[in-house]
JSON list of C-alpha atoms and ligand atoms in Angstrom, two decimals:
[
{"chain": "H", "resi": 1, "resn": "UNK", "atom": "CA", "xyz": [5.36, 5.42, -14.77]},
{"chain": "H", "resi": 2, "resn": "UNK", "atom": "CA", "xyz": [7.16, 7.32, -11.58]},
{"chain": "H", "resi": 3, "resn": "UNK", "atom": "CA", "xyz": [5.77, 10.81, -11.20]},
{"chain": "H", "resi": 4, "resn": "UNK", "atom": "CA", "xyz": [8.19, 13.72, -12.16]},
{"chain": "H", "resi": 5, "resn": "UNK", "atom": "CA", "xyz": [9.32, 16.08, -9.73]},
{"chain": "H", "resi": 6, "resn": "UNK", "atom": "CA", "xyz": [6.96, 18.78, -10.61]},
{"chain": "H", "resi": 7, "resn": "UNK", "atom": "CA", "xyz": [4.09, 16.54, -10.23]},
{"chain": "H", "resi": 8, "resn": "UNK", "atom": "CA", "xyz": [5.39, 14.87, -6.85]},
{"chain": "H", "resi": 9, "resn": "UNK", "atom": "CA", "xyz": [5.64, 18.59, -6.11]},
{"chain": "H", "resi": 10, "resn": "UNK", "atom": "CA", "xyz": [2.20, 19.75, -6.84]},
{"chain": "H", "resi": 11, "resn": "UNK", "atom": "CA", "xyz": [0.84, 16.57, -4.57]},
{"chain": "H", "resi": 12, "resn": "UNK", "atom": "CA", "xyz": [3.25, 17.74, -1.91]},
{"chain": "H", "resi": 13, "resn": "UNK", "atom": "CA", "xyz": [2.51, 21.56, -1.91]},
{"chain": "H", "resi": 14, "resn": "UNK", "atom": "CA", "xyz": [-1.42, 20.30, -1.65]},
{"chain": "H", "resi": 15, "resn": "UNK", "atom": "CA", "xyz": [-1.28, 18.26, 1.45]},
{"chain": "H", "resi": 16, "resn": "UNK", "atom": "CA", "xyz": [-1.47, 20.92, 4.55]},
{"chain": "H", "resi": 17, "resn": "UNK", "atom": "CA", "xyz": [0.38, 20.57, 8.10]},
{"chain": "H", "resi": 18, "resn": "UNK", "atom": "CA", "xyz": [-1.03, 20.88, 10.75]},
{"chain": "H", "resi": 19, "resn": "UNK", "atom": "CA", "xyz": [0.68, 20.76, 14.29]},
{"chain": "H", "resi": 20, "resn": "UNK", "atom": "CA", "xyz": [-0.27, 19.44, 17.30]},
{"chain": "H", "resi": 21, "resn": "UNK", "atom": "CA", "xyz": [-3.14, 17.50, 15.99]},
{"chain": "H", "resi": 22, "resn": "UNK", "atom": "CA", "xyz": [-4.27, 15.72, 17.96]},
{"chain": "H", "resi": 23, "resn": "UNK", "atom": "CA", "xyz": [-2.06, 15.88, 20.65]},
{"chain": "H", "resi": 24, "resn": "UNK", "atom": "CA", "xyz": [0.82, 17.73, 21.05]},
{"chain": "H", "resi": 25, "resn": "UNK", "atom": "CA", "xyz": [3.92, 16.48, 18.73]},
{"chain": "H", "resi": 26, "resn": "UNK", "atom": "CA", "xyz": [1.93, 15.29, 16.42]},
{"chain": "H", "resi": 27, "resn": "UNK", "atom": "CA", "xyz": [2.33, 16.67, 12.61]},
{"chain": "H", "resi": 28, "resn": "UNK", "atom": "CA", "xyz": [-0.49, 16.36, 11.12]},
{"chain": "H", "resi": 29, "resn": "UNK", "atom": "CA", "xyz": [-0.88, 16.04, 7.39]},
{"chain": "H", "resi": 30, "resn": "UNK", "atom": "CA", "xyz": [-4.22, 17.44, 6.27]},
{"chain": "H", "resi": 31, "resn": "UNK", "atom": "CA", "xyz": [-5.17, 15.76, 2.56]},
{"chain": "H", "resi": 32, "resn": "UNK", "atom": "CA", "xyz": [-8.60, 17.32, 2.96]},
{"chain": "H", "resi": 33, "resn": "UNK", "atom": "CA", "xyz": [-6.33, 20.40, 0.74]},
{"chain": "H", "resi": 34, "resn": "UNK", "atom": "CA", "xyz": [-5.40, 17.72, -1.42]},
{"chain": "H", "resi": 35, "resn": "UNK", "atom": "CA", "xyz": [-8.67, 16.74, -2.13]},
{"chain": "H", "resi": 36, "resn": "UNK", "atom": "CA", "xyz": [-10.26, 19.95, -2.95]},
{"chain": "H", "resi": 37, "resn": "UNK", "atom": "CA", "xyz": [-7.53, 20.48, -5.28]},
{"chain": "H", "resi": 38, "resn": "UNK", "atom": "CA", "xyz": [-8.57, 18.95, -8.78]},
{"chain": "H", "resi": 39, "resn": "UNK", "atom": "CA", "xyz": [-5.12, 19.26, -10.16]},
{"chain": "H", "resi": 40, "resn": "UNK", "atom": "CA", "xyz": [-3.18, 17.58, -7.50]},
{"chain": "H", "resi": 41, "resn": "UNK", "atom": "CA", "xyz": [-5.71, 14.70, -6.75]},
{"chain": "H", "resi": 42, "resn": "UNK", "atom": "CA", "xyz": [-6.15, 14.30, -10.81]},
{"chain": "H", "resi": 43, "resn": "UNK", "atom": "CA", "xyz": [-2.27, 14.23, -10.73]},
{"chain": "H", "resi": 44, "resn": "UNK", "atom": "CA", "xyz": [-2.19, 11.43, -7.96]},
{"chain": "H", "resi": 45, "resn": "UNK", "atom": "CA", "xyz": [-5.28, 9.18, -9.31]},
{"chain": "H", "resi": 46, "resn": "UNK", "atom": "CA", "xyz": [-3.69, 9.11, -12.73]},
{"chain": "H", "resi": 47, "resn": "UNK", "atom": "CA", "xyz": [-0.26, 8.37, -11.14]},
{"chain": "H", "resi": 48, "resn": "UNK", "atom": "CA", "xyz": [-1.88, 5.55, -8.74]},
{"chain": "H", "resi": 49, "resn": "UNK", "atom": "CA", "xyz": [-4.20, 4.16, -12.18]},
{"chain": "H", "resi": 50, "resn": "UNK", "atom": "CA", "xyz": [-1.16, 3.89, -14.36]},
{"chain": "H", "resi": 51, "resn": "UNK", "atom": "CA", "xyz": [1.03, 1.91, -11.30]},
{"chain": "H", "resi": 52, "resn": "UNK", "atom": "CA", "xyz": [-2.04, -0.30, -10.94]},
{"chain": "H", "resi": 53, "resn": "UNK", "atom": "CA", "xyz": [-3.45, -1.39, -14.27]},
{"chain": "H", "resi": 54, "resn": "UNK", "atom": "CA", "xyz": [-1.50, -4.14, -15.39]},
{"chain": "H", "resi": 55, "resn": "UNK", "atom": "CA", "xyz": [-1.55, -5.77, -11.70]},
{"chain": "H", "resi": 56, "resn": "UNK", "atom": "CA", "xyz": [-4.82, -7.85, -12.69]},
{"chain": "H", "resi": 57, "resn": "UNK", "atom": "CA", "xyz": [-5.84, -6.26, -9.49]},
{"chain": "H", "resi": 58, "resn": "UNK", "atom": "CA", "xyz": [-9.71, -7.61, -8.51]},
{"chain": "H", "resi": 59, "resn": "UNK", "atom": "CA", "xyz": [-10.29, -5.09, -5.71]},
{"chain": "H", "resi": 60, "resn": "UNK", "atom": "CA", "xyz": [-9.06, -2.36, -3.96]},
{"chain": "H", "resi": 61, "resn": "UNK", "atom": "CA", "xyz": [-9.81, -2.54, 0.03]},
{"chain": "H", "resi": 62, "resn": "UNK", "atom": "CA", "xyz": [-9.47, 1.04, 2.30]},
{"chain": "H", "resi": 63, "resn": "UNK", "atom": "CA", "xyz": [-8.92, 1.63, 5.37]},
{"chain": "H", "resi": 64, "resn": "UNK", "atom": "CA", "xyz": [-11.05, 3.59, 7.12]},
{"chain": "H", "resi": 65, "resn": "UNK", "atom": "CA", "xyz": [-11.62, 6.70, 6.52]},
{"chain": "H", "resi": 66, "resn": "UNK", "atom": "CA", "xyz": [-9.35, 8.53, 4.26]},
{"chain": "H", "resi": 67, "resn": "UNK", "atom": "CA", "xyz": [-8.49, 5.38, 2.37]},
{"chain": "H", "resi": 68, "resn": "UNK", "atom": "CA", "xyz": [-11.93, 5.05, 1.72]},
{"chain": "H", "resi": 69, "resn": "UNK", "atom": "CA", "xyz": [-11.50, 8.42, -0.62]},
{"chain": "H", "resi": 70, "resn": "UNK", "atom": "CA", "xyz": [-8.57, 7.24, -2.52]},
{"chain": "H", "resi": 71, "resn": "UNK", "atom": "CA", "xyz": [-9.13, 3.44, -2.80]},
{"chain": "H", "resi": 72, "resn": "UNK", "atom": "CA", "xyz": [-12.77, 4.32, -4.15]},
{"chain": "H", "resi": 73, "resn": "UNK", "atom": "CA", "xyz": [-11.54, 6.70, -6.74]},
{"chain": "H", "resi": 74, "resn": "UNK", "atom": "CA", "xyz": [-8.50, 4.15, -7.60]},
{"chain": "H", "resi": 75, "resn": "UNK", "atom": "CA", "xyz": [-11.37, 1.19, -7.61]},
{"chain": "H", "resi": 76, "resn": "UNK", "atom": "CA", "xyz": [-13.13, 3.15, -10.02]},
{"chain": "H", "resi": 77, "resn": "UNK", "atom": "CA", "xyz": [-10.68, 4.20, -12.26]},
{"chain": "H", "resi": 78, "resn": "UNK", "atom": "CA", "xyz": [-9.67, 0.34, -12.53]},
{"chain": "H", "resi": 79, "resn": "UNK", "atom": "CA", "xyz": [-12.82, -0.53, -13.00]},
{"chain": "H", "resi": 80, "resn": "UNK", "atom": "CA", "xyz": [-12.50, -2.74, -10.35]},
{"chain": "H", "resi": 81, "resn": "UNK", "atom": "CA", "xyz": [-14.61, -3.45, -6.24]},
{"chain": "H", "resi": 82, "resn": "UNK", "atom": "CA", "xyz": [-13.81, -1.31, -3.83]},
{"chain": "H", "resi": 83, "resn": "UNK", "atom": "CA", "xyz": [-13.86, -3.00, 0.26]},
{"chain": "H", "resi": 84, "resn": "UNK", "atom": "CA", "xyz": [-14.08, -0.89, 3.14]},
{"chain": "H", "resi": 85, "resn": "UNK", "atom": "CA", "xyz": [-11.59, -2.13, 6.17]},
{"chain": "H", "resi": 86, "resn": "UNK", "atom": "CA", "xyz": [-13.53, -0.12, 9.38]},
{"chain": "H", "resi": 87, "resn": "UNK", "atom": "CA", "xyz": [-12.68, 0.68, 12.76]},
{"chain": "H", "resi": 88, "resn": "UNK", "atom": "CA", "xyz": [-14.82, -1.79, 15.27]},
{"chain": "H", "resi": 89, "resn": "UNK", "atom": "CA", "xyz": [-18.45, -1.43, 15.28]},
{"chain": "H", "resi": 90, "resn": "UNK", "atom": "CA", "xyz": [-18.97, 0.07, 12.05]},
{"chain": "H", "resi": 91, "resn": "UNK", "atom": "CA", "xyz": [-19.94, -2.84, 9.21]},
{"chain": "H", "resi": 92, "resn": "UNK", "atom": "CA", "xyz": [-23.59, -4.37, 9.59]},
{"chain": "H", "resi": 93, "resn": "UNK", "atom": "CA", "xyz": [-22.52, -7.81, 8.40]},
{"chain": "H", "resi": 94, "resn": "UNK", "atom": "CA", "xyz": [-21.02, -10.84, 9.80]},
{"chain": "H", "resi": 95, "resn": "UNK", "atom": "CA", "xyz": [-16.90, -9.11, 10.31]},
{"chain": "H", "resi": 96, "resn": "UNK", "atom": "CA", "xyz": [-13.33, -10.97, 10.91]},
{"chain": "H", "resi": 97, "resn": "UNK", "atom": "CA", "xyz": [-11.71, -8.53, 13.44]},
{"chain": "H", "resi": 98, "resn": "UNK", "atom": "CA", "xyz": [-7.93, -7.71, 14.21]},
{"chain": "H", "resi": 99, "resn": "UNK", "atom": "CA", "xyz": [-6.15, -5.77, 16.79]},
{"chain": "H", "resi": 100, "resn": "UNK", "atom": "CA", "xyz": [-3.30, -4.17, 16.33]},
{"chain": "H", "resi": 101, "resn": "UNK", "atom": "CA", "xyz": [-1.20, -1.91, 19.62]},
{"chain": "H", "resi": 102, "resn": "UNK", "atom": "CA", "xyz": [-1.15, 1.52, 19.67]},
{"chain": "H", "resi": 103, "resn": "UNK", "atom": "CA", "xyz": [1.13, 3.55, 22.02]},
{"chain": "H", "resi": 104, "resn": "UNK", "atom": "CA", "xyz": [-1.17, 3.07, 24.76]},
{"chain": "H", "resi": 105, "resn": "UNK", "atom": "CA", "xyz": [-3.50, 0.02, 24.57]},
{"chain": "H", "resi": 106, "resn": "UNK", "atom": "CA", "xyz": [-4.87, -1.41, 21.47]},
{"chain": "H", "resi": 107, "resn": "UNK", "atom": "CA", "xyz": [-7.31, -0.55, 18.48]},
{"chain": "H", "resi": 108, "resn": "UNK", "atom": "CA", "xyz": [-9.39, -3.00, 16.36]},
{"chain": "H", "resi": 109, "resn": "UNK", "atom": "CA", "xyz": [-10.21, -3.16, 12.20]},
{"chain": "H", "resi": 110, "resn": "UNK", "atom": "CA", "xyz": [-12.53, -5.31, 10.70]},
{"chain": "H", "resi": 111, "resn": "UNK", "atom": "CA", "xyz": [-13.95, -6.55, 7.49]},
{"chain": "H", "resi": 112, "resn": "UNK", "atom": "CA", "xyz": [-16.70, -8.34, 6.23]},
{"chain": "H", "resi": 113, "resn": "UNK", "atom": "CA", "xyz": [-16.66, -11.81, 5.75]},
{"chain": "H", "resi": 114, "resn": "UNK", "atom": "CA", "xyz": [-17.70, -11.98, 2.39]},
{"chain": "H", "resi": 115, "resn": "UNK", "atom": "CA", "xyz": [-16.03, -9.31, 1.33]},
{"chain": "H", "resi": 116, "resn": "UNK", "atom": "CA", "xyz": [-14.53, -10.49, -1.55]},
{"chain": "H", "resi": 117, "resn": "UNK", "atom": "CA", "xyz": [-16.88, -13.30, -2.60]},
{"chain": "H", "resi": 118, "resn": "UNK", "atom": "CA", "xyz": [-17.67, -16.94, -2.89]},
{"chain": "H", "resi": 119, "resn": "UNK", "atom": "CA", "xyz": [-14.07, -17.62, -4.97]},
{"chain": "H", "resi": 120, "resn": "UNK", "atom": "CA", "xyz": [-10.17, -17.35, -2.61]},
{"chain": "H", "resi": 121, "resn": "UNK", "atom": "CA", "xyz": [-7.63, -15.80, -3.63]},
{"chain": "H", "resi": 122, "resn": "UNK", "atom": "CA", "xyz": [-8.42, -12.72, -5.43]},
{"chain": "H", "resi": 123, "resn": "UNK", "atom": "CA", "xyz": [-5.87, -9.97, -5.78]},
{"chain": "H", "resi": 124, "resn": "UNK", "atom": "CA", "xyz": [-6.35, -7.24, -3.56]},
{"chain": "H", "resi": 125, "resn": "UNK", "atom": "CA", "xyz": [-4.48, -4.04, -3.10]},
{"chain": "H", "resi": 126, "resn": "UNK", "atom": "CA", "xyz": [-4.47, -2.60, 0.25]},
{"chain": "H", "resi": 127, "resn": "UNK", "atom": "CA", "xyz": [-5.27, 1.25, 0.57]},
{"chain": "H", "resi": 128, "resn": "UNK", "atom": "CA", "xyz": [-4.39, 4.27, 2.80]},
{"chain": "H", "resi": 129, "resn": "UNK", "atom": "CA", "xyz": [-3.60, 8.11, 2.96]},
{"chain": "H", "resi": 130, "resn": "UNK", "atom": "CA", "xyz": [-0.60, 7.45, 4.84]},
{"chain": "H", "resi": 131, "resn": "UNK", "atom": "CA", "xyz": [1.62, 4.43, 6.72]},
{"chain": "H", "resi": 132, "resn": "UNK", "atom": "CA", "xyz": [2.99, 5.50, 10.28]},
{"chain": "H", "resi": 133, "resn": "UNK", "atom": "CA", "xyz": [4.18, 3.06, 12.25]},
{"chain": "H", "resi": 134, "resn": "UNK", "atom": "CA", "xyz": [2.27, 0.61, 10.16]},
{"chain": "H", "resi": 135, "resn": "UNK", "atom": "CA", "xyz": [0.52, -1.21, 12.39]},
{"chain": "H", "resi": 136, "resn": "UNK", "atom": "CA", "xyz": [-3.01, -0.24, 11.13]},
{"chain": "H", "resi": 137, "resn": "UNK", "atom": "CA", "xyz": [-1.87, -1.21, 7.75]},
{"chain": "H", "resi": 138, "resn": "UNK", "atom": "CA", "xyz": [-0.69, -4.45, 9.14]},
{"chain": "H", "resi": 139, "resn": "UNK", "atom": "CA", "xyz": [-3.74, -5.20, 10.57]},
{"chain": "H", "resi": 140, "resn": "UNK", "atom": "CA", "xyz": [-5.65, -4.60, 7.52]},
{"chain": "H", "resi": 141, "resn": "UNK", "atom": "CA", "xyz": [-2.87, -6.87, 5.18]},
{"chain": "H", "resi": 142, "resn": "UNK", "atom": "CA", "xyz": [-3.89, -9.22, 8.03]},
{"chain": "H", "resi": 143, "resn": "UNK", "atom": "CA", "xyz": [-7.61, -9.62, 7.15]},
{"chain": "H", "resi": 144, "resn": "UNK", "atom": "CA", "xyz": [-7.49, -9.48, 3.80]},
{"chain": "H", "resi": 145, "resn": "UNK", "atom": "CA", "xyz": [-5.21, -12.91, 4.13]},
{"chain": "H", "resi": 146, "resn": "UNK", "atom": "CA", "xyz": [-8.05, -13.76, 6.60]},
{"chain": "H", "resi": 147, "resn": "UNK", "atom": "CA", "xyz": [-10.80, -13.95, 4.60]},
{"chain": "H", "resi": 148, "resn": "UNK", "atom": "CA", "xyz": [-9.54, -15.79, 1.78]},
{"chain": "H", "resi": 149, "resn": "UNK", "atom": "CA", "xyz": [-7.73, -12.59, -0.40]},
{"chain": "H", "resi": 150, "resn": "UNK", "atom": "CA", "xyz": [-4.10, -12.08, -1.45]},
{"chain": "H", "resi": 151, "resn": "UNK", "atom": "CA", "xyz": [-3.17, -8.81, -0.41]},
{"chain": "H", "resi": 152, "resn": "UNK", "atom": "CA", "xyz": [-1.19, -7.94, -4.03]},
{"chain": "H", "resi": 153, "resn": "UNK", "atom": "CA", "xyz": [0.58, -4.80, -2.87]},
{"chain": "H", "resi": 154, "resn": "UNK", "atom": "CA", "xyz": [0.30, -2.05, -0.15]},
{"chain": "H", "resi": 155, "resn": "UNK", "atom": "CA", "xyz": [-0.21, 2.04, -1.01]},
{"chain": "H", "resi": 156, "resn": "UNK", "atom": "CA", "xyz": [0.02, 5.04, 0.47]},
{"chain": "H", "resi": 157, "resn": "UNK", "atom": "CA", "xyz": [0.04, 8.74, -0.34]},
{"chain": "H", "resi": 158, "resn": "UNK", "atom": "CA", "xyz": [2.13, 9.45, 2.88]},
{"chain": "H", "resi": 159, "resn": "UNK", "atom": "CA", "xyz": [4.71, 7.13, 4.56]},
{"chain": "H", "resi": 160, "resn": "UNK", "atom": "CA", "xyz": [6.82, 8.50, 7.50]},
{"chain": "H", "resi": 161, "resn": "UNK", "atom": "CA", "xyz": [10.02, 6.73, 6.76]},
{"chain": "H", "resi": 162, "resn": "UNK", "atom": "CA", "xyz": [11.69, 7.36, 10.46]},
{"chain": "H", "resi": 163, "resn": "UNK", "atom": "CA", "xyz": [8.63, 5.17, 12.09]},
{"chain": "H", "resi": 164, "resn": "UNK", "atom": "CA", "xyz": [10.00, 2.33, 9.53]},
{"chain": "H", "resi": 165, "resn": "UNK", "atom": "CA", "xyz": [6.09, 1.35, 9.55]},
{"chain": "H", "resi": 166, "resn": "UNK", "atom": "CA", "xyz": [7.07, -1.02, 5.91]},
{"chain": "H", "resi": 167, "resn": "UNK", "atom": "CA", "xyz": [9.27, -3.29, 8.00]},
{"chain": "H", "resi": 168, "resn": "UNK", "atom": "CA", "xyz": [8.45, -6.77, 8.44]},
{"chain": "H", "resi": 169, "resn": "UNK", "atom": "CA", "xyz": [5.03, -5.72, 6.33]},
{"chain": "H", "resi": 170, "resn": "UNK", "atom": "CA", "xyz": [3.99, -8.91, 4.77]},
{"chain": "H", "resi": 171, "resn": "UNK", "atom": "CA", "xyz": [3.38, -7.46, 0.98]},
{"chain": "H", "resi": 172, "resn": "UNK", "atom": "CA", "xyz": [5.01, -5.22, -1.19]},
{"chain": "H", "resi": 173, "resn": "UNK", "atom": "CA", "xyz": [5.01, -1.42, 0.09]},
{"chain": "H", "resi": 174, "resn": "UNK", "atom": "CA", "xyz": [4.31, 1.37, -2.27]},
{"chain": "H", "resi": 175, "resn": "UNK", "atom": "CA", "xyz": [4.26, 4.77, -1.14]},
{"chain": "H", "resi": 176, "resn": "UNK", "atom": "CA", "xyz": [4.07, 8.11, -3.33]},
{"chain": "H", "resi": 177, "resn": "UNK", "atom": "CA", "xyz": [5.69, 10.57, -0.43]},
{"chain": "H", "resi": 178, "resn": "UNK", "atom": "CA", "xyz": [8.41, 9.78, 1.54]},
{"chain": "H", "resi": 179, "resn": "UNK", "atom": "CA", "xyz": [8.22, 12.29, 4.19]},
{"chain": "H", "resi": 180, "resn": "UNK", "atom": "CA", "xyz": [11.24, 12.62, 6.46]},
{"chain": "R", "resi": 201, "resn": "LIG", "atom": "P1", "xyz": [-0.13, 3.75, 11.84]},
{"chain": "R", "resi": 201, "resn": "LIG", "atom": "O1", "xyz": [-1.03, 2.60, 12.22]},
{"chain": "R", "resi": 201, "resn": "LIG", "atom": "O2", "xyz": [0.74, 4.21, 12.98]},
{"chain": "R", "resi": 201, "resn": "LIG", "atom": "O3", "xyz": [0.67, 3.45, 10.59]},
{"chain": "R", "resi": 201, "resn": "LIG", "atom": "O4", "xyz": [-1.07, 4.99, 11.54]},
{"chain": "R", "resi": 201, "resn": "LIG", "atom": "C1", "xyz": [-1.69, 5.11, 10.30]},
{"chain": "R", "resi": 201, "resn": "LIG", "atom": "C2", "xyz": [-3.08, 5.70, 10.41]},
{"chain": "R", "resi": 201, "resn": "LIG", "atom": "O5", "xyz": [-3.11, 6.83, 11.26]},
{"chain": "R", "resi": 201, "resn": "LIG", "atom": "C3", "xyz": [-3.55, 6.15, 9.05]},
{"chain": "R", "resi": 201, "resn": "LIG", "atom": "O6", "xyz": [-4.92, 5.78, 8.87]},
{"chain": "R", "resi": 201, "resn": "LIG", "atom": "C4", "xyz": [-3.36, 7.65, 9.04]},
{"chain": "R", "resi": 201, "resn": "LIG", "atom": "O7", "xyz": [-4.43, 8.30, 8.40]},
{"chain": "R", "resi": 201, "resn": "LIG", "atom": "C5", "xyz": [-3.27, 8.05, 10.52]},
{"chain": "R", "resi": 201, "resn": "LIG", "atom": "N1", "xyz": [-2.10, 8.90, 10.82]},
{"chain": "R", "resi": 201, "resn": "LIG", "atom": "C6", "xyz": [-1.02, 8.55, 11.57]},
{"chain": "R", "resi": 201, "resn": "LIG", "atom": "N2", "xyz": [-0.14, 9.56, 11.67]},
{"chain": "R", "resi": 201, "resn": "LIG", "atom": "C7", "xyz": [-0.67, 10.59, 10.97]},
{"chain": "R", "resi": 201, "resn": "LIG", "atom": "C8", "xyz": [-0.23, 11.93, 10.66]},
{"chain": "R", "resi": 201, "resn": "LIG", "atom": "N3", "xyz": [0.94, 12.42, 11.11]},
{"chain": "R", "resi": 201, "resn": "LIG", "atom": "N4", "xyz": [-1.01, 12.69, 9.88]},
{"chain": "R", "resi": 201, "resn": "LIG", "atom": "C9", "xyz": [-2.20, 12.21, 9.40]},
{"chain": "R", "resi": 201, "resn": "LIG", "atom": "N5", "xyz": [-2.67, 10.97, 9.65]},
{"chain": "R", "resi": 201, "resn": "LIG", "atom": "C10", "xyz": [-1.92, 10.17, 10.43]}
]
């Protein structure tokens, strides 16, 4: 079940750092490596499909845009819907909208209403490249509740432990890399 530590290794060594992106202080981890690296994102899907198979998971929702990439693939691999979770603006449909604070001012997510059909309560796990100070991931665990879901679990690729972004989370955090 838990990856080895050549395998956490060969995810790792994929994911590229940037600095100063965006803005200065910033460290910026790059998965677009990771993804044009079939052995390390083979190595993480099969990883993430193992974890996630006996869940009785119904969907997998992503936030938008890199968890769009890896909750898709995971979906898919589960045989199971994938939701998209977008920035404001974005989804065509009727939405349910949250705002979360960033350093400076506020941002939005929303989904659709419908997103996960007529029936409540279906098992959803919550999707992202990587958990900061968590409060886009909070937001999302937010509407998933708000439309009727149970978010089962949340997963990331990344979490930066010293912005303790899991605390007070309302599910279950799961993250592969625990980058210091
Ligand atoms: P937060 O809401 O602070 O947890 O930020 C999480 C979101 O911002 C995720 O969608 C990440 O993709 C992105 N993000 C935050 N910090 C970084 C970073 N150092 N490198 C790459 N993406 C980041």
């Amino acid at each position: 079940m838990s990856l080895t530590l050549g395998e956490k290794e060969i995810i790792l060594s994929s994911i590229r750092n940037i600095p100063d992106f965006p803005k200065p202080g910033i460290l910026f981890k790059d998965i677009s490596t990771l993804l044009s690296n079939p052995k390390a994102l083979d190595t993480l899907m099969t990883h993430l499909e193992n974890r996630y198979k006996s869940y009785g998971l119904d969907y997998v929702a992503g936030i938008d845009a890199r968890g769009f990439i890896f909750g898709s693939i995971l979906a898919d691999r589960l045989g199971v819907g994938f939701v998209p979770v977008r920035k404001k603006g974005k989804l065509p449909y009727t939405t349910v909208a949250e705002k979360y604070s960033l350093e400076y001012g506020f941002d939005e997510v929303e989904i659709h209403i419908d997103a996960f059909g007529e029936q409540k309560g279906a098992r959803v796990l919550l999707m992202d490249d990587l958990i900061a100070t968590g409060g886009t991931a909070k937001a999302a665990a937010t509407l998933i509740d708000k439309v009727g879901a149970h978010c089962v679990e949340a997963c990331f690729v990344m979490e930066l432990g010293f912005l303790r972004g899991r605390e007070g989370f309302s599910a279950p955090v799961y993250s592969v890399l625990e980058i210091d």
